Amino acid sequence: MLRKTLILTLLLALALAGCAPASTPTEAPVSVSTDIPATEAPAFDVTTFTDGLGREIELEGPAQRVVSIAPSNTEILFAIGAGAQVVGRDEFSDYPAEAASLPSIGGSMGEFSAEAIVALEPDLVLAAEINTPELVKQLEDLGLTVYYLSNPTTLEEMYVNLEIVARLTGHDVSGLVESLKVRVAAVDEKIAPLSFRPNVFYEIDATDPNKPWTYGPGTFGELLIERAGGFNVGSVATDPYPQLSLEQIVVANPSIIVLGDAMWGVTVESVQERAGWDAIDAVQNGNIFPIDDNLISRPGPRLVDGLEALARILHPGVFE
């Protein structure tokens, strides 16, 4: 049920709009923490902010009691050093570990408990594009201050989002942003000279193995695959989260398959055993790789972890 819920949530969300491969499967890349020690807050000299819905939000000072209603926002809050100011989180916020111990205000199937949010007495509710404008209005009508954080369309816009949340909560993220830029530049430097861009099929969900979901145009998945030096097989679709038939995948003949649904139990072996998949180069050559999809699907600082992980999968030779 949780797996299906996440897929439905993905479909509801407005996403962006992100060599010789190894001959045998490898373990999923290890996520690199983006936690940076919190620094002292700069002077709070701005009290009015314009959010992603074009609304003016007024704060009398840095928000001290924040409820996050999106996993990406929760990760941003903790990464910028505002974790101690978070008093509630949505059901799917599970990173970092300390976030999972905070009170949940729901969010399964998009259903939040407004009563639970009000009871936490937040001075700021931080929403994201995964949340509907109708939910924002509902919470505002209850007297809550809600900031709607738009999804970034590039990694560079993600840095801006970090700075926005830092201003809302009174933190300085210059060190964190600079460290992320350095890591992305290191990947860009290695990928830019390469002329080979392997076809990549990124599997989000294969409840129907003959028609699995993947990342289409304008998604973080496509952004990161391309920046990591690959060609996204799902880019041929018009839907940001399309289902591709086995026939379409065989015709595209990806040389690499990335399993974002490994977190739900899909394994390299189970893909190899699927009827008809043995016609695909990636399966024949054992180039099937599990990955933590949260690094790809959540528009927060761990997108940089996802970029690094994908780049190592697509072009392991340049990262030796």
mmCIF file of C-alpha atoms in Angstrom:
data_model
loop_
_atom_site.group_PDB
_atom_site.id
_atom_site.type_symbol
_atom_site.label_atom_id
_atom_site.label_comp_id
_atom_site.label_asym_id
_atom_site.label_seq_id
_atom_site.Cartn_x
_atom_site.Cartn_y
_atom_site.Cartn_z
ATOM 1 C CA MET A 1 0.000 0.000 0.000
ATOM 2 C CA LEU A 2 2.813 2.416 0.920
ATOM 3 C CA ARG A 3 4.500 1.759 -2.408
ATOM 4 C CA LYS A 4 1.317 2.521 -4.322
ATOM 5 C CA THR A 5 0.705 5.550 -2.162
ATOM 6 C CA LEU A 6 4.094 6.971 -3.050
ATOM 7 C CA ILE A 7 3.488 6.413 -6.734
ATOM 8 C CA LEU A 8 0.165 8.168 -6.493
ATOM 9 C CA THR A 9 1.859 10.981 -4.636
ATOM 10 C CA LEU A 10 4.454 11.224 -7.382
ATOM 11 C CA LEU A 11 1.755 11.427 -9.990
ATOM 12 C CA LEU A 12 0.053 14.193 -8.067
ATOM 13 C CA ALA A 13 3.220 16.178 -7.655
ATOM 14 C CA LEU A 14 4.341 18.836 -10.110
ATOM 15 C CA ALA A 15 7.903 17.865 -10.702
ATOM 16 C CA LEU A 16 10.561 19.928 -12.480
ATOM 17 C CA ALA A 17 8.485 21.849 -14.617
ATOM 18 C CA GLY A 18 17.285 15.571 -13.372
ATOM 19 C CA CYS A 19 32.628 4.473 -20.017
ATOM 20 C CA ALA A 20 32.165 1.138 -19.877
ATOM 21 C CA PRO A 21 29.625 0.049 -17.422
ATOM 22 C CA ALA A 22 30.480 -2.593 -14.908
ATOM 23 C CA SER A 23 29.953 -6.102 -16.101
ATOM 24 C CA THR A 24 28.306 -7.284 -12.890
ATOM 25 C CA PRO A 25 25.641 -5.757 -10.630
ATOM 26 C CA THR A 26 26.899 -3.785 -7.685
ATOM 27 C CA GLU A 27 25.494 -2.703 -4.384
ATOM 28 C CA ALA A 28 23.567 0.554 -4.202
ATOM 29 C CA PRO A 29 25.835 3.593 -3.836
ATOM 30 C CA VAL A 30 26.114 4.879 -0.310
ATOM 31 C CA SER A 31 24.348 8.166 0.271
ATOM 32 C CA VAL A 32 26.644 10.977 1.270
ATOM 33 C CA SER A 33 25.373 13.112 4.100
ATOM 34 C CA THR A 34 24.821 16.757 3.260
ATOM 35 C CA ASP A 35 24.522 17.785 6.859
ATOM 36 C CA ILE A 36 26.545 20.894 7.577
ATOM 37 C CA PRO A 37 26.948 22.205 11.111
ATOM 38 C CA ALA A 38 24.499 25.000 11.754
ATOM 39 C CA THR A 39 25.901 28.486 11.909
ATOM 40 C CA GLU A 40 24.689 31.549 13.688
ATOM 41 C CA ALA A 41 21.722 33.228 12.123
ATOM 42 C CA PRO A 42 22.212 36.491 10.286
ATOM 43 C CA ALA A 43 20.170 39.507 11.337
ATOM 44 C CA PHE A 44 16.501 38.987 10.493
ATOM 45 C CA ASP A 45 15.857 42.117 8.471
ATOM 46 C CA VAL A 46 13.077 40.864 6.195
ATOM 47 C CA THR A 47 9.552 40.236 7.411
ATOM 48 C CA THR A 48 7.710 39.829 4.123
ATOM 49 C CA PHE A 49 8.326 36.987 1.690
ATOM 50 C CA THR A 50 6.700 36.084 -1.611
ATOM 51 C CA ASP A 51 6.089 32.366 -1.902
ATOM 52 C CA GLY A 52 5.715 30.010 -4.862
ATOM 53 C CA LEU A 53 2.026 30.858 -5.210
ATOM 54 C CA GLY A 54 2.812 34.556 -5.462
ATOM 55 C CA ARG A 55 1.424 35.291 -2.013
ATOM 56 C CA GLU A 56 3.021 37.644 0.489
ATOM 57 C CA ILE A 57 3.931 35.923 3.744
ATOM 58 C CA GLU A 58 4.781 37.989 6.811
ATOM 59 C CA LEU A 59 6.922 36.770 9.693
ATOM 60 C CA GLU A 60 7.687 38.825 12.786
ATOM 61 C CA GLY A 61 10.957 36.947 13.207
ATOM 62 C CA PRO A 62 12.623 33.671 12.261
ATOM 63 C CA ALA A 63 10.125 30.843 12.478
ATOM 64 C CA GLN A 64 10.706 28.849 15.664
ATOM 65 C CA ARG A 65 7.958 26.238 15.373
ATOM 66 C CA VAL A 66 7.822 24.794 11.871
ATOM 67 C CA VAL A 67 5.594 22.025 10.540
ATOM 68 C CA SER A 68 6.876 20.464 7.334
ATOM 69 C CA ILE A 69 4.301 18.822 5.088
ATOM 70 C CA ALA A 70 6.714 17.424 2.485
ATOM 71 C CA PRO A 71 9.738 15.108 2.833
ATOM 72 C CA SER A 72 11.913 17.393 0.715
ATOM 73 C CA ASN A 73 11.167 20.341 2.962
ATOM 74 C CA THR A 74 11.933 18.305 6.065
ATOM 75 C CA GLU A 75 15.312 17.363 4.604
ATOM 76 C CA ILE A 76 16.013 20.996 3.727
ATOM 77 C CA LEU A 77 15.130 22.172 7.232
ATOM 78 C CA PHE A 78 17.484 19.700 8.879
ATOM 79 C CA ALA A 79 20.272 20.266 6.348
ATOM 80 C CA ILE A 80 20.288 24.034 6.954
ATOM 81 C CA GLY A 81 20.465 23.576 10.722
ATOM 82 C CA ALA A 82 16.791 24.232 11.530
ATOM 83 C CA GLY A 83 16.007 20.700 12.695
ATOM 84 C CA ALA A 84 15.469 21.820 16.292
ATOM 85 C CA GLN A 85 12.774 24.225 15.067
ATOM 86 C CA VAL A 86 10.717 21.489 13.357
ATOM 87 C CA VAL A 87 7.802 20.437 15.561
ATOM 88 C CA GLY A 88 5.874 18.261 13.097
ATOM 89 C CA ARG A 89 6.300 16.450 9.817
ATOM 90 C CA ASP A 90 4.316 14.619 7.164
ATOM 91 C CA GLU A 91 3.973 10.847 7.245
ATOM 92 C CA PHE A 92 6.673 10.220 4.625
ATOM 93 C CA SER A 93 9.398 12.414 6.140
ATOM 94 C CA ASP A 94 11.942 9.825 7.244
ATOM 95 C CA TYR A 95 15.267 11.599 6.761
ATOM 96 C CA PRO A 96 17.309 12.360 8.697
ATOM 97 C CA ALA A 97 16.598 9.735 11.338
ATOM 98 C CA GLU A 98 15.689 12.290 13.998
ATOM 99 C CA ALA A 99 12.915 13.641 11.749
ATOM 100 C CA ALA A 100 11.070 10.332 11.917
ATOM 101 C CA SER A 101 10.675 10.704 15.673
ATOM 102 C CA LEU A 102 8.728 13.961 15.326
ATOM 103 C CA PRO A 103 4.923 14.003 15.515
ATOM 104 C CA SER A 104 3.293 13.047 12.210
ATOM 105 C CA ILE A 105 0.458 15.157 10.849
ATOM 106 C CA GLY A 106 -0.521 12.592 8.210
ATOM 107 C CA GLY A 107 -0.215 12.955 4.482
ATOM 108 C CA SER A 108 -1.025 9.479 3.232
ATOM 109 C CA MET A 109 -2.944 9.790 -0.048
ATOM 110 C CA GLY A 110 -2.579 13.551 0.400
ATOM 111 C CA GLU A 111 -4.808 13.541 3.476
ATOM 112 C CA PHE A 112 -3.422 15.683 6.269
ATOM 113 C CA SER A 113 -4.822 16.255 9.743
ATOM 114 C CA ALA A 114 -5.438 19.978 9.956
ATOM 115 C CA GLU A 115 -6.376 19.516 13.603
ATOM 116 C CA ALA A 116 -3.006 17.914 14.358
ATOM 117 C CA ILE A 117 -1.181 20.728 12.590
ATOM 118 C CA VAL A 118 -3.075 23.419 14.520
ATOM 119 C CA ALA A 119 -2.456 21.572 17.801
ATOM 120 C CA LEU A 120 1.305 21.874 17.247
ATOM 121 C CA GLU A 121 0.923 25.689 17.285
ATOM 122 C CA PRO A 122 3.357 26.329 14.426
ATOM 123 C CA ASP A 123 4.411 29.820 13.485
ATOM 124 C CA LEU A 124 5.164 28.492 9.992
ATOM 125 C CA VAL A 125 3.870 25.600 7.882
ATOM 126 C CA LEU A 126 6.282 24.819 5.056
ATOM 127 C CA ALA A 127 4.488 23.391 2.007
ATOM 128 C CA ALA A 128 5.856 22.136 -1.315
ATOM 129 C CA GLU A 129 4.516 21.473 -4.791
ATOM 130 C CA ILE A 130 3.545 17.995 -3.693
ATOM 131 C CA ASN A 131 0.895 19.774 -1.618
ATOM 132 C CA THR A 132 -2.162 21.285 -3.284
ATOM 133 C CA PRO A 133 -3.038 24.994 -3.244
ATOM 134 C CA GLU A 134 -6.373 23.926 -1.762
ATOM 135 C CA LEU A 135 -4.559 22.488 1.264
ATOM 136 C CA VAL A 136 -2.595 25.719 1.617
ATOM 137 C CA LYS A 137 -5.836 27.726 1.641
ATOM 138 C CA GLN A 138 -7.432 25.352 4.127
ATOM 139 C CA LEU A 139 -4.541 25.816 6.533
ATOM 140 C CA GLU A 140 -4.506 29.576 6.018
ATOM 141 C CA ASP A 141 -8.227 29.742 6.726
ATOM 142 C CA LEU A 142 -7.412 28.157 10.081
ATOM 143 C CA GLY A 143 -5.143 31.093 10.859
ATOM 144 C CA LEU A 144 -1.838 29.423 10.065
ATOM 145 C CA THR A 145 1.075 31.025 8.216
ATOM 146 C CA VAL A 146 1.950 28.854 5.230
ATOM 147 C CA TYR A 147 4.900 29.274 2.864
ATOM 148 C CA TYR A 148 4.611 27.330 -0.426
ATOM 149 C CA LEU A 149 8.083 26.402 -1.662
ATOM 150 C CA SER A 150 8.152 25.830 -5.436
ATOM 151 C CA ASN A 151 10.110 22.929 -6.850
ATOM 152 C CA PRO A 152 13.441 23.841 -8.365
ATOM 153 C CA THR A 153 13.940 23.135 -12.060
ATOM 154 C CA THR A 154 17.716 22.887 -11.785
ATOM 155 C CA LEU A 155 20.254 22.117 -9.106
ATOM 156 C CA GLU A 156 21.078 25.814 -9.091
ATOM 157 C CA GLU A 157 17.464 26.651 -8.231
ATOM 158 C CA MET A 158 17.655 24.084 -5.445
ATOM 159 C CA TYR A 159 20.406 26.188 -3.862
ATOM 160 C CA VAL A 160 18.036 29.176 -3.970
ATOM 161 C CA ASN A 161 15.387 27.139 -2.164
ATOM 162 C CA LEU A 162 17.887 26.367 0.585
ATOM 163 C CA GLU A 163 18.554 30.081 0.961
ATOM 164 C CA ILE A 164 14.822 30.863 1.097
ATOM 165 C CA VAL A 165 14.160 28.371 3.886
ATOM 166 C CA ALA A 166 17.271 29.583 5.681
ATOM 167 C CA ARG A 167 15.904 33.144 5.641
ATOM 168 C CA LEU A 168 12.510 31.952 6.893
ATOM 169 C CA THR A 169 14.112 30.179 9.837
ATOM 170 C CA GLY A 170 17.092 32.441 10.512
ATOM 171 C CA HIS A 171 20.113 30.491 9.348
ATOM 172 C CA ASP A 172 23.161 31.048 7.176
ATOM 173 C CA VAL A 173 23.542 28.366 4.504
ATOM 174 C CA SER A 174 26.437 29.833 2.567
ATOM 175 C CA GLY A 175 28.727 27.011 3.724
ATOM 176 C CA LEU A 176 26.257 24.300 2.793
ATOM 177 C CA VAL A 177 25.510 25.796 -0.619
ATOM 178 C CA GLU A 178 29.173 26.249 -1.415
ATOM 179 C CA SER A 179 29.932 22.639 -0.478
ATOM 180 C CA LEU A 180 27.116 21.396 -2.735
ATOM 181 C CA LYS A 181 28.347 23.528 -5.636
ATOM 182 C CA VAL A 182 31.840 22.122 -5.259
ATOM 183 C CA ARG A 183 30.530 18.552 -5.379
ATOM 184 C CA VAL A 184 28.372 19.201 -8.456
ATOM 185 C CA ALA A 185 31.259 20.947 -10.200
ATOM 186 C CA ALA A 186 33.438 17.903 -9.550
ATOM 187 C CA VAL A 187 30.883 15.694 -11.318
ATOM 188 C CA ASP A 188 30.456 18.164 -14.187
ATOM 189 C CA GLU A 189 34.208 18.273 -14.701
ATOM 190 C CA LYS A 190 34.413 14.508 -15.112
ATOM 191 C CA ILE A 191 31.304 14.130 -17.268
ATOM 192 C CA ALA A 192 31.697 17.085 -19.648
ATOM 193 C CA PRO A 193 34.575 15.616 -21.713
ATOM 194 C CA LEU A 194 32.774 12.307 -22.293
ATOM 195 C CA SER A 195 31.236 11.642 -25.700
ATOM 196 C CA PHE A 196 29.440 8.394 -24.760
ATOM 197 C CA ARG A 197 26.035 8.773 -23.128
ATOM 198 C CA PRO A 198 24.476 5.376 -22.324
ATOM 199 C CA ASN A 199 20.747 4.756 -22.677
ATOM 200 C CA VAL A 200 19.321 4.497 -19.170
ATOM 201 C CA PHE A 201 16.011 3.002 -18.072
ATOM 202 C CA TYR A 202 15.151 4.184 -14.564
ATOM 203 C CA GLU A 203 12.477 2.014 -12.952
ATOM 204 C CA ILE A 204 10.269 3.697 -10.364
ATOM 205 C CA ASP A 205 7.715 0.936 -9.955
ATOM 206 C CA ALA A 206 7.254 -2.419 -11.667
ATOM 207 C CA THR A 207 4.055 -3.603 -10.081
ATOM 208 C CA ASP A 208 3.312 -4.538 -13.699
ATOM 209 C CA PRO A 209 6.710 -5.722 -15.004
ATOM 210 C CA ASN A 210 5.388 -5.539 -18.543
ATOM 211 C CA LYS A 211 4.660 -1.840 -18.135
ATOM 212 C CA PRO A 212 6.776 -0.270 -15.375
ATOM 213 C CA TRP A 213 6.706 3.391 -14.360
ATOM 214 C CA THR A 214 9.712 5.561 -15.100
ATOM 215 C CA TYR A 215 10.828 9.185 -15.089
ATOM 216 C CA GLY A 216 9.692 11.206 -18.096
ATOM 217 C CA PRO A 217 10.454 14.704 -19.352
ATOM 218 C CA GLY A 218 10.888 17.500 -16.834
ATOM 219 C CA THR A 219 11.441 15.302 -13.783
ATOM 220 C CA PHE A 220 14.270 15.238 -11.316
ATOM 221 C CA GLY A 221 15.070 11.742 -12.574
ATOM 222 C CA GLU A 222 15.661 13.002 -16.091
ATOM 223 C CA LEU A 223 17.580 16.040 -14.850
ATOM 224 C CA LEU A 224 20.004 13.908 -12.855
ATOM 225 C CA ILE A 225 20.399 11.161 -15.490
ATOM 226 C CA GLU A 226 21.339 13.731 -18.111
ATOM 227 C CA ARG A 227 23.638 15.691 -15.809
ATOM 228 C CA ALA A 228 25.292 12.387 -14.842
ATOM 229 C CA GLY A 229 26.066 11.743 -18.502
ATOM 230 C CA GLY A 230 23.232 9.481 -19.617
ATOM 231 C CA PHE A 231 20.216 9.513 -21.952
ATOM 232 C CA ASN A 232 16.873 8.939 -20.260
ATOM 233 C CA VAL A 233 14.831 6.306 -22.116
ATOM 234 C CA GLY A 234 11.685 7.779 -20.532
ATOM 235 C CA SER A 235 12.260 11.107 -22.282
ATOM 236 C CA VAL A 236 10.345 9.788 -25.308
ATOM 237 C CA ALA A 237 7.117 10.031 -23.314
ATOM 238 C CA THR A 238 4.960 13.118 -22.817
ATOM 239 C CA ASP A 239 3.911 12.239 -19.271
ATOM 240 C CA PRO A 240 6.402 13.144 -16.550
ATOM 241 C CA TYR A 241 5.795 9.761 -14.908
ATOM 242 C CA PRO A 242 4.933 7.410 -17.801
ATOM 243 C CA GLN A 243 4.505 3.683 -17.958
ATOM 244 C CA LEU A 244 6.593 2.186 -20.764
ATOM 245 C CA SER A 245 5.647 -1.126 -22.308
ATOM 246 C CA LEU A 246 8.166 -3.946 -22.455
ATOM 247 C CA GLU A 247 8.148 -3.519 -26.220
ATOM 248 C CA GLN A 248 9.115 0.160 -25.884
ATOM 249 C CA ILE A 249 11.913 -0.704 -23.484
ATOM 250 C CA VAL A 250 13.227 -3.472 -25.735
ATOM 251 C CA VAL A 251 13.242 -1.106 -28.715
ATOM 252 C CA ALA A 252 15.104 1.552 -26.689
ATOM 253 C CA ASN A 253 17.464 -1.233 -25.558
ATOM 254 C CA PRO A 254 19.002 0.522 -22.532
ATOM 255 C CA SER A 255 22.541 -0.445 -21.663
ATOM 256 C CA ILE A 256 21.890 0.415 -18.019
ATOM 257 C CA ILE A 257 18.835 -0.203 -15.814
ATOM 258 C CA VAL A 258 18.573 1.666 -12.506
ATOM 259 C CA LEU A 259 16.174 0.273 -9.914
ATOM 260 C CA GLY A 260 14.584 3.088 -7.958
ATOM 261 C CA ASP A 261 12.110 0.499 -6.714
ATOM 262 C CA ALA A 262 14.864 -1.519 -5.058
ATOM 263 C CA MET A 263 13.660 0.091 -1.820
ATOM 264 C CA TRP A 264 10.421 -1.871 -2.310
ATOM 265 C CA GLY A 265 12.131 -5.221 -2.765
ATOM 266 C CA VAL A 266 12.835 -5.340 -6.510
ATOM 267 C CA THR A 267 16.204 -7.025 -7.044
ATOM 268 C CA VAL A 268 18.670 -7.473 -9.870
ATOM 269 C CA GLU A 269 17.790 -11.167 -9.912
ATOM 270 C CA SER A 270 14.051 -10.548 -10.163
ATOM 271 C CA VAL A 271 14.595 -8.303 -13.196
ATOM 272 C CA GLN A 272 16.788 -10.912 -14.847
ATOM 273 C CA GLU A 273 14.015 -13.478 -14.395
ATOM 274 C CA ARG A 274 11.271 -11.379 -16.034
ATOM 275 C CA ALA A 275 9.873 -12.849 -19.244
ATOM 276 C CA GLY A 276 11.153 -11.015 -22.297
ATOM 277 C CA TRP A 277 13.655 -8.812 -20.450
ATOM 278 C CA ASP A 278 16.584 -11.008 -21.532
ATOM 279 C CA ALA A 279 16.448 -9.243 -24.915
ATOM 280 C CA ILE A 280 17.725 -6.016 -23.313
ATOM 281 C CA ASP A 281 21.461 -5.269 -23.345
ATOM 282 C CA ALA A 282 21.469 -4.137 -19.713
ATOM 283 C CA VAL A 283 20.044 -7.500 -18.637
ATOM 284 C CA GLN A 284 22.321 -9.529 -20.870
ATOM 285 C CA ASN A 285 25.390 -7.719 -19.543
ATOM 286 C CA GLY A 286 24.316 -7.553 -15.906
ATOM 287 C CA ASN A 287 24.193 -3.761 -15.865
ATOM 288 C CA ILE A 288 21.293 -3.451 -13.421
ATOM 289 C CA PHE A 289 21.847 -1.236 -10.393
ATOM 290 C CA PRO A 290 19.725 -0.586 -7.294
ATOM 291 C CA ILE A 291 19.604 2.978 -5.965
ATOM 292 C CA ASP A 292 17.896 4.898 -3.176
ATOM 293 C CA ASP A 293 15.093 6.661 -5.086
ATOM 294 C CA ASN A 294 14.731 9.229 -2.316
ATOM 295 C CA LEU A 295 18.003 10.722 -3.573
ATOM 296 C CA ILE A 296 16.397 11.282 -6.959
ATOM 297 C CA SER A 297 12.765 12.152 -6.234
ATOM 298 C CA ARG A 298 13.039 14.614 -3.347
ATOM 299 C CA PRO A 299 13.979 18.148 -4.433
ATOM 300 C CA GLY A 300 16.316 18.878 -1.545
ATOM 301 C CA PRO A 301 20.059 18.901 -0.939
ATOM 302 C CA ARG A 302 20.337 15.130 -1.335
ATOM 303 C CA LEU A 303 19.782 15.571 -5.084
ATOM 304 C CA VAL A 304 23.539 16.074 -5.113
ATOM 305 C CA ASP A 305 23.974 12.650 -3.510
ATOM 306 C CA GLY A 306 21.735 11.275 -6.256
ATOM 307 C CA LEU A 307 23.761 12.962 -8.982
ATOM 308 C CA GLU A 308 26.987 11.517 -7.636
ATOM 309 C CA ALA A 309 25.469 8.044 -7.301
ATOM 310 C CA LEU A 310 24.105 8.061 -10.857
ATOM 311 C CA ALA A 311 27.354 9.384 -12.320
ATOM 312 C CA ARG A 312 29.284 6.550 -10.699
ATOM 313 C CA ILE A 313 26.818 4.011 -12.099
ATOM 314 C CA LEU A 314 26.821 5.459 -15.612
ATOM 315 C CA HIS A 315 30.536 6.191 -15.869
ATOM 316 C CA PRO A 316 32.379 4.169 -13.211
ATOM 317 C CA GLY A 317 35.683 4.411 -15.044
ATOM 318 C CA VAL A 318 36.049 8.156 -14.543
ATOM 319 C CA PHE A 319 35.412 7.912 -10.801
ATOM 320 C CA GLU A 320 38.039 5.266 -10.044
#
